[in-house]
Short mmCIF file of C-alpha atoms in Angstrom, two decimals:
data_model
loop_
_atom_site.label_atom_id
_atom_site.label_comp_id
_atom_site.label_asym_id
_atom_site.label_seq_id
_atom_site.Cartn_x
_atom_site.Cartn_y
_atom_site.Cartn_z
CA MET A 25 -17.92 -1.99 4.12
CA ILE A 26 -15.63 -3.77 1.64
CA HIS A 27 -15.06 -6.52 4.22
CA HIS A 28 -18.65 -7.73 3.72
CA THR A 29 -17.86 -8.87 0.17
CA TRP A 30 -14.32 -10.28 0.60
CA LEU A 31 -15.40 -13.93 0.42
CA LYS A 32 -16.94 -13.30 -3.01
CA ARG A 33 -14.13 -11.12 -4.38
CA PRO A 34 -11.61 -12.49 -6.88
CA THR A 35 -8.31 -13.67 -5.48
CA ILE A 36 -5.51 -11.09 -5.83
CA LYS A 37 -2.70 -13.64 -5.45
CA LYS A 38 -1.78 -16.73 -3.49
CA VAL A 39 0.63 -16.81 -0.57
CA LYS A 40 2.19 -19.70 1.32
CA CYS A 41 2.39 -19.68 5.11
CA VAL A 42 6.02 -20.12 6.14
CA HIS A 43 5.64 -20.00 9.95
CA THR A 44 3.22 -19.33 12.79
CA ASN A 45 5.75 -18.01 15.31
CA ALA A 46 3.83 -14.96 16.43
CA GLU A 47 5.30 -12.57 18.96
CA LYS A 48 2.04 -11.16 20.25
CA TYR A 49 -0.95 -13.14 18.92
CA ILE A 50 -1.83 -16.83 18.62
CA VAL A 51 -2.09 -17.66 14.92
CA ASN A 52 -1.30 -21.38 14.87
CA ASN A 53 -5.02 -22.12 15.39
CA VAL A 54 -5.97 -20.48 12.08
CA LEU A 55 -2.83 -20.81 9.91
CA THR A 56 -0.94 -23.92 8.84
CA PRO A 57 2.73 -23.69 7.80
CA GLY A 58 3.16 -24.94 4.24
CA LYS A 59 -0.47 -24.30 3.26
CA THR A 60 -1.37 -21.91 0.44
CA TYR A 61 -3.97 -19.21 1.07
CA GLU A 62 -5.90 -16.90 -1.27
CA VAL A 63 -5.35 -13.17 -0.71
CA LYS A 64 -8.60 -11.23 -0.92
CA ASN A 65 -7.20 -7.82 0.06
CA GLU A 66 -3.79 -6.39 0.88
CA THR A 67 -2.44 -3.40 2.76
CA GLU A 68 1.11 -2.25 3.40
CA ASP A 69 1.50 -4.55 6.44
CA PHE A 70 -1.27 -7.15 6.16
CA TYR A 71 -2.73 -9.83 3.91
CA PHE A 72 -6.43 -10.50 4.29
CA ILE A 73 -6.89 -14.19 3.54
CA ILE A 74 -9.46 -16.93 3.98
CA ASP A 75 -7.93 -18.75 6.95
CA ASN A 76 -8.51 -22.28 8.30
CA THR A 77 -11.82 -21.21 9.88
CA GLY A 78 -13.25 -20.32 6.45
CA LYS A 79 -13.47 -16.64 7.36
CA VAL A 80 -11.38 -13.71 6.18
CA GLY A 81 -8.69 -12.68 8.63
CA GLY A 82 -5.89 -10.12 8.50
CA PHE A 83 -2.36 -11.35 9.16
CA TYR A 84 1.08 -9.74 9.08
CA LYS A 85 2.88 -10.33 5.80
CA ASP A 86 5.90 -11.84 7.55
CA TYR A 87 3.99 -15.13 8.05
CA PHE A 88 3.87 -15.64 4.28
CA GLU A 89 5.85 -15.79 1.07
CA VAL A 90 4.32 -15.00 -2.31
CA GLU A 91 3.96 -18.04 -4.52
CA ALA A 92 5.39 -17.89 -8.03
CA GLU A 93 2.75 -17.76 -10.70
#
């Protein structure tokens, strides 16, 4: 049930979207190349971020690069 509190959780890190060229899914409606997003949770393959809809969504890590702190 951790997903119920993701919006309130502290940000783990920030990532920048580098592309929206998805092979299987349409992501250009919810991600913007060049925009920075806050990571709320992370797995081996996915970042869970607050996307352009204002909700938390899980996206493959290959859409992003980690921003330098």
